[in-house]
């Protein structure tokens, strides 16, 4: 599943940012609900990666960003839980994501 | 990974059919060999600044890097390359069994006198598809992703280097059969083309909305089987348009040739601006 590829990229980005420190303690990521990532799958894959990494204490801190959509038909902004959703205001399909698509490594903790 | 000796295990391999045959010959003759990894990663360095926390002497480093940044960067490089050389590049996606490879074979046979065609094949394992395409006379490279479920921009970047594509030529990328993961990974293509066959459910677009929303074109394949299956073409198109109102459809059978003319007319790079 692609969460393994994402988890690998997260670890790669974190390692590139360690700036000479020896031990990676945690990686903080910001992931939107509409980013196309299955959170549990990501945690599972990350755990598997960590076992074979050099960082025994490594944790992954996930900040989830709720999805928000703007309706192309009536203009209302509302929470959006999935990529293909009905506008709660006018009941039509046509919600365009305006928030919750982030997929970022925000910071790392090292020692 | 090499099936015979297990070398390159867990890594992606990118090879032409000729290279695969050479490798097989080396095994038969017991020639020692090693494998390179097929593609290398490069990473951008990001900015960072430090601030410390008491009392554990740990340091927090701000990273603020998009996870798909590296893929997107390489995808844009690929895109720039294609634009500079006026190469029309398509990313073909679908579930396994939609008829992508047959469609590719027949598209190549119909257009090969008009334009040079190259193909990048993506599968977990085996050279089957690349061997089939090689028979058509097109230049082809097979990417075997091993455990991977999608092609990414770095694989395309490496594969391009094995294909000697002239200016104003045509590249078709047959992605790994998977309607989920490839939608996240830009390869640098001009269009994503999603292919579904009438032996699948007409509600596919609702079940896999991401893929349909990022594709410009939808091919409904195997229409010769319509008398034998309960597939409502118009309903399928309506579902797809709900997810992507601007999607263009082609209904065809790559085996009987029905509907192929319209597809060939659209896809012929001579026609593209």
CSV table of C-alpha atoms in Angstrom, one decimal:
chain,number,residue,atom,x,y,z
A,1,UNK,CA,0.0,0.0,0.0
A,2,UNK,CA,1.2,3.5,-0.6
A,3,UNK,CA,1.3,4.3,3.1
A,4,UNK,CA,4.6,2.4,3.2
A,5,UNK,CA,6.0,4.7,0.5
A,6,UNK,CA,4.7,7.7,2.4
A,7,UNK,CA,6.2,6.4,5.7
A,8,UNK,CA,9.5,5.9,4.0
A,9,UNK,CA,9.5,9.4,2.6
A,10,UNK,CA,8.6,10.8,6.1
A,11,UNK,CA,11.6,9.0,7.6
A,12,UNK,CA,13.9,10.1,4.7
A,13,UNK,CA,12.8,13.8,5.1
A,14,UNK,CA,13.3,13.6,8.9
A,15,UNK,CA,16.8,12.0,8.6
A,16,UNK,CA,17.8,14.7,6.1
A,17,UNK,CA,16.9,17.3,8.6
A,18,UNK,CA,18.8,15.9,11.6
A,19,UNK,CA,21.7,18.4,11.1
A,20,UNK,CA,24.4,16.3,12.8
A,21,UNK,CA,22.4,15.0,15.8
A,22,UNK,CA,22.7,11.3,16.5
A,23,UNK,CA,19.3,10.2,17.7
A,24,UNK,CA,15.9,10.8,16.2
A,25,UNK,CA,13.2,10.8,18.9
A,26,UNK,CA,10.1,11.9,17.1
A,27,UNK,CA,8.7,13.1,13.9
A,28,UNK,CA,5.7,15.4,13.8
A,29,UNK,CA,3.5,15.3,10.7
A,30,UNK,CA,0.5,17.3,9.7
A,31,UNK,CA,-1.9,15.2,7.6
A,32,UNK,CA,-5.3,16.3,6.3
A,33,UNK,CA,-8.3,14.0,6.2
A,34,UNK,CA,-8.5,14.5,2.5
A,35,UNK,CA,-4.8,13.8,1.8
A,36,UNK,CA,-5.6,10.3,0.7
A,37,UNK,CA,-3.8,8.7,3.6
A,38,UNK,CA,-5.2,5.9,5.8
A,39,UNK,CA,-4.0,7.0,9.3
A,40,UNK,CA,-4.0,3.5,10.8
A,41,UNK,CA,-2.2,2.1,7.8
A,42,UNK,CA,0.4,4.8,8.1
A,43,UNK,CA,1.0,4.1,11.8
A,44,UNK,CA,1.3,0.4,11.0
A,45,UNK,CA,3.8,1.0,8.3
A,46,UNK,CA,5.8,3.5,10.3
A,47,UNK,CA,6.0,1.0,13.2
A,48,UNK,CA,7.4,-1.6,10.8
A,49,UNK,CA,9.9,0.9,9.4
A,50,UNK,CA,11.0,2.0,12.9
A,51,UNK,CA,11.8,-1.6,13.9
A,52,UNK,CA,14.5,-1.8,11.2
A,53,UNK,CA,15.7,1.8,11.7
A,54,UNK,CA,18.5,3.1,13.9
A,55,UNK,CA,16.2,4.9,16.2
A,56,UNK,CA,14.7,2.7,19.0
A,57,UNK,CA,12.7,5.5,20.7
A,58,UNK,CA,11.2,6.9,17.5
A,59,UNK,CA,7.6,8.0,17.6
A,60,UNK,CA,5.3,9.5,15.0
A,61,UNK,CA,3.1,12.4,16.1
A,62,UNK,CA,0.3,12.9,13.7
A,63,UNK,CA,-1.7,16.2,13.7
A,64,UNK,CA,-4.9,15.5,11.8
A,65,UNK,CA,-6.4,18.4,9.9
A,66,UNK,CA,-10.2,18.1,9.3
A,67,UNK,CA,-11.3,18.3,5.7
A,68,UNK,CA,-13.2,21.4,4.6
A,69,UNK,CA,-15.0,21.8,1.3
A,70,UNK,CA,-16.6,24.7,-0.6
A,71,UNK,CA,-19.6,23.9,-2.7
A,72,UNK,CA,-19.2,24.8,-6.4
A,73,UNK,CA,-23.0,25.1,-6.7
A,74,UNK,CA,-24.1,27.1,-3.7
A,75,UNK,CA,-20.8,28.4,-2.3
A,76,UNK,CA,-21.2,27.2,1.2
A,77,UNK,CA,-18.1,26.0,3.1
A,78,UNK,CA,-18.6,23.0,5.3
A,79,UNK,CA,-16.7,20.1,6.9
A,80,UNK,CA,-15.8,17.5,4.4
A,81,UNK,CA,-15.0,13.9,5.6
A,82,UNK,CA,-14.3,12.3,2.3
A,83,UNK,CA,-13.1,13.2,-1.2
A,84,UNK,CA,-16.6,12.7,-2.8
A,85,UNK,CA,-19.2,14.2,-0.6
A,86,UNK,CA,-22.6,15.9,-0.8
A,87,UNK,CA,-22.9,19.5,0.2
A,88,UNK,CA,-24.9,19.5,3.5
A,89,UNK,CA,-26.5,22.8,2.5
A,90,UNK,CA,-27.8,22.2,-1.0
A,91,UNK,CA,-27.5,18.4,-1.2
A,92,UNK,CA,-25.6,18.4,-4.5
A,93,UNK,CA,-22.3,16.9,-5.4
A,94,UNK,CA,-19.7,19.5,-6.2
A,95,UNK,CA,-17.7,20.0,-2.9
A,96,UNK,CA,-14.2,21.2,-3.7
A,97,UNK,CA,-11.6,20.6,-1.0
A,98,UNK,CA,-10.3,23.9,0.5
A,99,UNK,CA,-8.7,22.4,3.6
A,100,UNK,CA,-7.4,19.1,4.9
A,101,UNK,CA,-5.1,18.1,2.1
A,102,UNK,CA,-1.9,18.7,3.9
A,103,UNK,CA,0.8,16.0,4.0
A,104,UNK,CA,3.8,17.5,5.7
A,105,UNK,CA,6.6,16.8,8.0
A,106,UNK,CA,6.4,19.8,10.3
A,107,UNK,CA,9.2,19.2,12.8
A,108,UNK,CA,11.5,16.6,14.4
A,109,UNK,CA,12.8,16.0,17.9
A,110,UNK,CA,16.5,15.0,18.1
A,111,UNK,CA,19.2,14.6,20.7
B,1,UNK,CA,13.9,-8.5,-7.6
B,2,UNK,CA,15.5,-11.2,-9.7
B,3,UNK,CA,13.3,-14.3,-9.5
B,4,UNK,CA,16.2,-16.7,-10.0
B,5,UNK,CA,18.9,-15.5,-7.6
B,6,UNK,CA,16.9,-13.1,-5.4
B,7,UNK,CA,19.4,-10.3,-6.0
B,8,UNK,CA,18.0,-6.8,-5.8
B,9,UNK,CA,15.4,-8.0,-3.3
B,10,UNK,CA,13.0,-5.3,-2.1
B,11,UNK,CA,14.3,-2.8,-4.7
B,12,UNK,CA,12.7,-1.5,-7.9
B,13,UNK,CA,14.2,-2.8,-11.1
B,14,UNK,CA,14.0,-1.0,-14.4
B,15,UNK,CA,15.1,-2.9,-17.5
B,16,UNK,CA,14.5,-3.3,-21.2
B,17,UNK,CA,13.5,-6.8,-22.4
B,18,UNK,CA,17.0,-7.1,-23.9
B,19,UNK,CA,18.6,-6.5,-20.5
B,20,UNK,CA,16.2,-9.0,-18.9
B,21,UNK,CA,17.3,-11.6,-21.5
B,22,UNK,CA,20.9,-10.9,-20.9
B,23,UNK,CA,20.4,-11.3,-17.1
B,24,UNK,CA,18.7,-14.6,-17.7
B,25,UNK,CA,21.5,-15.8,-19.9
B,26,UNK,CA,24.0,-14.9,-17.2
B,27,UNK,CA,22.2,-17.1,-14.8
B,28,UNK,CA,22.1,-20.0,-17.2
B,29,UNK,CA,25.8,-19.6,-17.8
B,30,UNK,CA,26.6,-19.2,-14.1
B,31,UNK,CA,28.1,-15.8,-14.6
B,32,UNK,CA,28.6,-13.8,-11.3
B,33,UNK,CA,26.9,-10.5,-11.3
B,34,UNK,CA,25.5,-7.8,-9.0
B,35,UNK,CA,22.6,-5.5,-9.4
B,36,UNK,CA,22.4,-1.8,-8.9
B,37,UNK,CA,19.2,-0.5,-7.3
B,38,UNK,CA,17.6,0.7,-10.5
B,39,UNK,CA,17.1,4.2,-9.3
B,40,UNK,CA,18.8,6.5,-6.8
B,41,UNK,CA,17.1,9.0,-4.5
B,42,UNK,CA,18.2,12.6,-4.3
B,43,UNK,CA,16.9,14.8,-1.7
B,44,UNK,CA,16.6,18.5,-1.3
B,45,UNK,CA,18.0,19.9,1.9
B,46,UNK,CA,15.5,21.9,3.8
B,47,UNK,CA,16.1,24.9,6.0
B,48,UNK,CA,16.0,24.4,9.7
B,49,UNK,CA,16.6,26.4,12.9
B,50,UNK,CA,17.2,25.2,16.4
B,51,UNK,CA,15.6,25.8,19.7
B,52,UNK,CA,16.2,23.7,22.8
B,53,UNK,CA,13.9,22.4,25.5
B,54,UNK,CA,14.9,21.8,29.2
B,55,UNK,CA,15.6,19.5,30.9
B,56,UNK,CA,16.0,16.6,28.4
B,57,UNK,CA,18.6,18.3,26.2
B,58,UNK,CA,16.5,17.4,23.1
B,59,UNK,CA,16.3,19.7,20.2
B,60,UNK,CA,13.3,20.5,18.0
B,61,UNK,CA,14.1,21.2,14.4
B,62,UNK,CA,11.4,22.8,12.2
B,63,UNK,CA,11.2,20.9,8.9
B,64,UNK,CA,8.0,22.1,7.2
B,65,UNK,CA,8.5,19.9,4.2
B,66,UNK,CA,5.7,18.4,2.1
B,67,UNK,CA,6.0,14.6,2.0
B,68,UNK,CA,5.4,14.3,-1.7
B,69,UNK,CA,7.7,17.2,-2.4
B,70,UNK,CA,10.4,15.0,-3.8
B,71,UNK,CA,8.0,13.2,-6.1
B,72,UNK,CA,6.4,16.4,-7.2
B,73,UNK,CA,9.8,17.9,-7.9
B,74,UNK,CA,10.8,15.0,-10.1
B,75,UNK,CA,7.4,14.9,-11.8
B,76,UNK,CA,7.9,18.5,-12.8
B,77,UNK,CA,11.3,17.7,-14.1
B,78,UNK,CA,9.8,14.9,-16.2
B,79,UNK,CA,7.1,17.3,-17.3
B,80,UNK,CA,9.6,19.9,-18.4
B,81,UNK,CA,11.6,17.3,-20.3
B,82,UNK,CA,8.5,16.1,-22.1
B,83,UNK,CA,7.4,19.7,-23.0
B,84,UNK,CA,10.9,20.7,-24.2
B,85,UNK,CA,11.0,17.6,-26.5
B,86,UNK,CA,7.3,17.9,-27.4
B,87,UNK,CA,6.7,14.3,-26.2
B,88,UNK,CA,3.1,13.5,-25.6
B,89,UNK,CA,3.0,11.5,-22.4
B,90,UNK,CA,0.0,9.6,-21.0
B,91,UNK,CA,-0.3,7.8,-17.7
B,92,UNK,CA,-2.7,4.9,-18.1
B,93,UNK,CA,-4.4,3.7,-14.9
B,94,UNK,CA,-6.9,1.0,-14.1
B,95,UNK,CA,-7.7,-2.1,-12.0
B,96,UNK,CA,-5.8,-5.2,-13.1
B,97,UNK,CA,-7.6,-6.9,-16.0
B,98,UNK,CA,-9.2,-3.8,-17.7
B,99,UNK,CA,-7.4,-4.6,-21.0
B,100,UNK,CA,-4.8,-1.8,-20.7
B,101,UNK,CA,-2.0,-3.8,-22.3
B,102,UNK,CA,-4.1,-5.0,-25.3
B,103,UNK,CA,-5.3,-1.5,-25.8
B,104,UNK,CA,-1.7,-0.3,-25.8
B,105,UNK,CA,-0.7,-3.0,-28.3
B,106,UNK,CA,-3.5,-2.1,-30.7
B,107,UNK,CA,-2.9,1.6,-30.3
B,108,UNK,CA,0.8,1.1,-31.1
B,109,UNK,CA,0.1,-1.1,-34.2
B,110,UNK,CA,-2.3,1.6,-35.5
B,111,UNK,CA,-0.1,4.6,-35.0
B,112,UNK,CA,3.4,3.2,-35.4
B,113,UNK,CA,3.8,4.4,-39.0
B,114,UNK,CA,2.9,8.0,-38.0
B,115,UNK,CA,4.9,8.5,-34.8
B,116,UNK,CA,7.7,6.9,-32.7
B,117,UNK,CA,6.1,5.3,-29.7
B,118,UNK,CA,7.8,4.4,-26.4
B,119,UNK,CA,6.3,2.6,-23.5
B,120,UNK,CA,7.1,2.3,-19.8
B,121,UNK,CA,5.4,-0.7,-18.2
B,122,UNK,CA,4.8,-0.9,-14.5
B,123,UNK,CA,4.0,-4.2,-12.7
B,124,UNK,CA,5.1,-5.7,-9.3
B,125,UNK,CA,7.0,-8.5,-11.1
B,126,UNK,CA,7.7,-10.1,-14.5
B,127,UNK,CA,8.6,-8.9,-17.9
B,128,UNK,CA,5.3,-10.2,-19.5
B,129,UNK,CA,3.9,-6.9,-20.5
B,130,UNK,CA,7.2,-5.5,-21.7
B,131,UNK,CA,7.8,-8.6,-23.8
B,132,UNK,CA,4.3,-8.2,-25.4
B,133,UNK,CA,5.0,-4.5,-26.2
B,134,UNK,CA,8.4,-5.4,-27.6
B,135,UNK,CA,6.7,-7.6,-30.2
B,136,UNK,CA,4.9,-4.6,-31.5
B,137,UNK,CA,8.2,-2.9,-32.3
B,138,UNK,CA,7.8,-0.1,-29.8
B,139,UNK,CA,10.7,0.8,-27.4
B,140,UNK,CA,9.8,-0.4,-24.0
B,141,UNK,CA,11.2,-0.4,-20.5
B,142,UNK,CA,9.7,-2.6,-17.7
B,143,UNK,CA,9.6,-1.2,-14.1
B,144,UNK,CA,9.1,-3.9,-11.5
B,145,UNK,CA,8.1,-2.3,-8.3
B,146,UNK,CA,8.6,-5.4,-6.1
B,147,UNK,CA,6.4,-4.7,-3.1
B,148,UNK,CA,5.4,-1.3,-4.5
B,149,UNK,CA,1.8,-0.6,-5.6
B,150,UNK,CA,2.3,2.4,-7.9
B,151,UNK,CA,4.8,4.0,-10.2
B,152,UNK,CA,6.4,7.2,-8.9
B,153,UNK,CA,8.2,10.1,-10.6
B,154,UNK,CA,11.7,8.9,-9.8
B,155,UNK,CA,11.1,5.6,-11.5
B,156,UNK,CA,9.9,7.4,-14.6
B,157,UNK,CA,12.9,9.7,-14.4
B,158,UNK,CA,15.2,6.6,-14.5
B,159,UNK,CA,13.2,4.8,-17.1
B,160,UNK,CA,13.3,7.8,-19.5
B,161,UNK,CA,17.1,7.5,-19.5
B,162,UNK,CA,16.9,4.0,-20.9
B,163,UNK,CA,14.5,5.1,-23.7
B,164,UNK,CA,15.9,7.1,-26.5
B,165,UNK,CA,12.8,9.2,-27.2
B,166,UNK,CA,13.0,11.6,-30.2
B,167,UNK,CA,11.3,14.9,-30.3
B,168,UNK,CA,7.6,14.9,-31.1
B,169,UNK,CA,7.2,11.3,-30.1
B,170,UNK,CA,4.6,9.5,-28.0
B,171,UNK,CA,5.1,7.9,-24.6
B,172,UNK,CA,2.5,5.7,-22.9
B,173,UNK,CA,3.1,4.8,-19.3
B,174,UNK,CA,1.1,1.7,-18.2
B,175,UNK,CA,0.9,2.1,-14.4
B,176,UNK,CA,0.6,-0.8,-11.9
B,177,UNK,CA,-3.0,-2.1,-12.0
B,178,UNK,CA,-4.5,-0.3,-9.0
B,179,UNK,CA,-7.2,2.3,-8.8
B,180,UNK,CA,-6.1,3.8,-5.5
B,181,UNK,CA,-2.4,4.6,-5.0
B,182,UNK,CA,-1.4,5.8,-8.4
B,183,UNK,CA,-3.8,8.8,-8.1
B,184,UNK,CA,-1.5,10.3,-5.5
B,185,UNK,CA,1.7,10.2,-7.5
B,186,UNK,CA,2.2,12.6,-10.3
B,187,UNK,CA,4.6,11.2,-12.9
B,188,UNK,CA,4.8,14.3,-15.1
B,189,UNK,CA,2.3,13.1,-17.6
B,190,UNK,CA,0.2,15.3,-19.8
B,191,UNK,CA,-3.0,13.4,-19.0
B,192,UNK,CA,-4.1,10.6,-16.8
B,193,UNK,CA,-6.3,8.1,-18.7
B,194,UNK,CA,-8.4,5.8,-16.5
B,195,UNK,CA,-9.6,2.6,-18.1
B,196,UNK,CA,-12.5,0.5,-16.9
B,197,UNK,CA,-14.0,-2.5,-18.7
B,198,UNK,CA,-17.7,-3.4,-18.9
B,199,UNK,CA,-17.0,-6.6,-16.9
B,200,UNK,CA,-16.4,-4.3,-13.9
B,201,UNK,CA,-19.2,-2.5,-12.0
B,202,UNK,CA,-20.7,0.6,-13.5
B,203,UNK,CA,-20.3,2.3,-10.1
B,204,UNK,CA,-16.5,2.2,-10.2
B,205,UNK,CA,-16.3,6.0,-10.4
B,206,UNK,CA,-18.2,6.4,-7.1
B,207,UNK,CA,-16.1,3.8,-5.4
B,208,UNK,CA,-12.8,5.2,-6.6
B,209,UNK,CA,-13.6,8.9,-6.9
B,210,UNK,CA,-10.0,10.2,-6.4
B,211,UNK,CA,-8.7,8.4,-9.5
B,212,UNK,CA,-11.7,9.6,-11.6
B,213,UNK,CA,-11.3,13.1,-10.4
B,214,UNK,CA,-7.7,13.4,-11.4
B,215,UNK,CA,-8.1,11.7,-14.8
B,216,UNK,CA,-8.9,13.8,-17.9
B,217,UNK,CA,-10.0,10.8,-20.0
B,218,UNK,CA,-12.0,7.7,-19.2
B,219,UNK,CA,-11.9,4.7,-21.6
B,220,UNK,CA,-14.8,2.2,-21.3
B,221,UNK,CA,-13.3,-0.9,-22.7
B,222,UNK,CA,-14.6,-4.4,-23.9
B,223,UNK,CA,-17.8,-3.0,-25.2
B,224,UNK,CA,-18.1,-6.1,-27.4
B,225,UNK,CA,-19.1,-7.9,-24.2
B,226,UNK,CA,-22.1,-5.6,-23.4
B,227,UNK,CA,-24.7,-8.1,-24.6
B,228,UNK,CA,-23.4,-10.5,-21.9
B,229,UNK,CA,-23.1,-8.3,-18.9
B,230,UNK,CA,-25.3,-6.0,-16.8
B,231,UNK,CA,-23.4,-2.8,-17.4
B,232,UNK,CA,-25.2,0.5,-17.9
B,233,UNK,CA,-22.8,2.7,-19.9
B,234,UNK,CA,-24.8,5.9,-19.5
B,235,UNK,CA,-25.1,5.4,-15.7
B,236,UNK,CA,-21.3,4.8,-15.5
B,237,UNK,CA,-20.7,8.0,-17.4
B,238,UNK,CA,-23.1,9.9,-15.2
B,239,UNK,CA,-21.3,8.7,-12.1
B,240,UNK,CA,-17.9,9.6,-13.5
B,241,UNK,CA,-19.2,13.1,-14.4
B,242,UNK,CA,-20.4,13.7,-10.8
B,243,UNK,CA,-16.9,13.2,-9.7
B,244,UNK,CA,-15.3,15.0,-12.6
B,245,UNK,CA,-17.7,17.0,-14.8
B,246,UNK,CA,-15.0,17.6,-17.5
B,247,UNK,CA,-14.0,14.1,-18.1
B,248,UNK,CA,-13.9,12.9,-21.7
B,249,UNK,CA,-15.1,9.4,-22.6
B,250,UNK,CA,-14.1,6.8,-25.2
B,251,UNK,CA,-16.2,3.6,-25.5
B,252,UNK,CA,-14.4,0.9,-27.4
B,253,UNK,CA,-13.3,-2.6,-27.8
B,254,UNK,CA,-9.5,-3.0,-28.3
B,255,UNK,CA,-10.1,-6.6,-29.5
B,256,UNK,CA,-12.8,-6.0,-32.1
B,257,UNK,CA,-11.7,-2.5,-33.0
B,258,UNK,CA,-15.1,-0.9,-32.4
B,259,UNK,CA,-14.7,2.7,-31.3
B,260,UNK,CA,-10.9,2.6,-31.7
B,261,UNK,CA,-11.0,5.3,-34.5
B,262,UNK,CA,-12.2,8.0,-32.2
B,263,UNK,CA,-9.6,7.1,-29.5
B,264,UNK,CA,-6.8,7.0,-32.1
B,265,UNK,CA,-7.8,10.4,-33.5
B,266,UNK,CA,-7.7,11.9,-30.0
B,267,UNK,CA,-4.5,10.3,-28.9
B,268,UNK,CA,-2.5,10.9,-32.1
B,269,UNK,CA,0.2,13.3,-31.0
B,270,UNK,CA,0.2,14.9,-34.4
B,271,UNK,CA,-3.1,16.3,-33.4
B,272,UNK,CA,-2.1,17.7,-30.0
B,273,UNK,CA,-1.2,21.3,-29.5
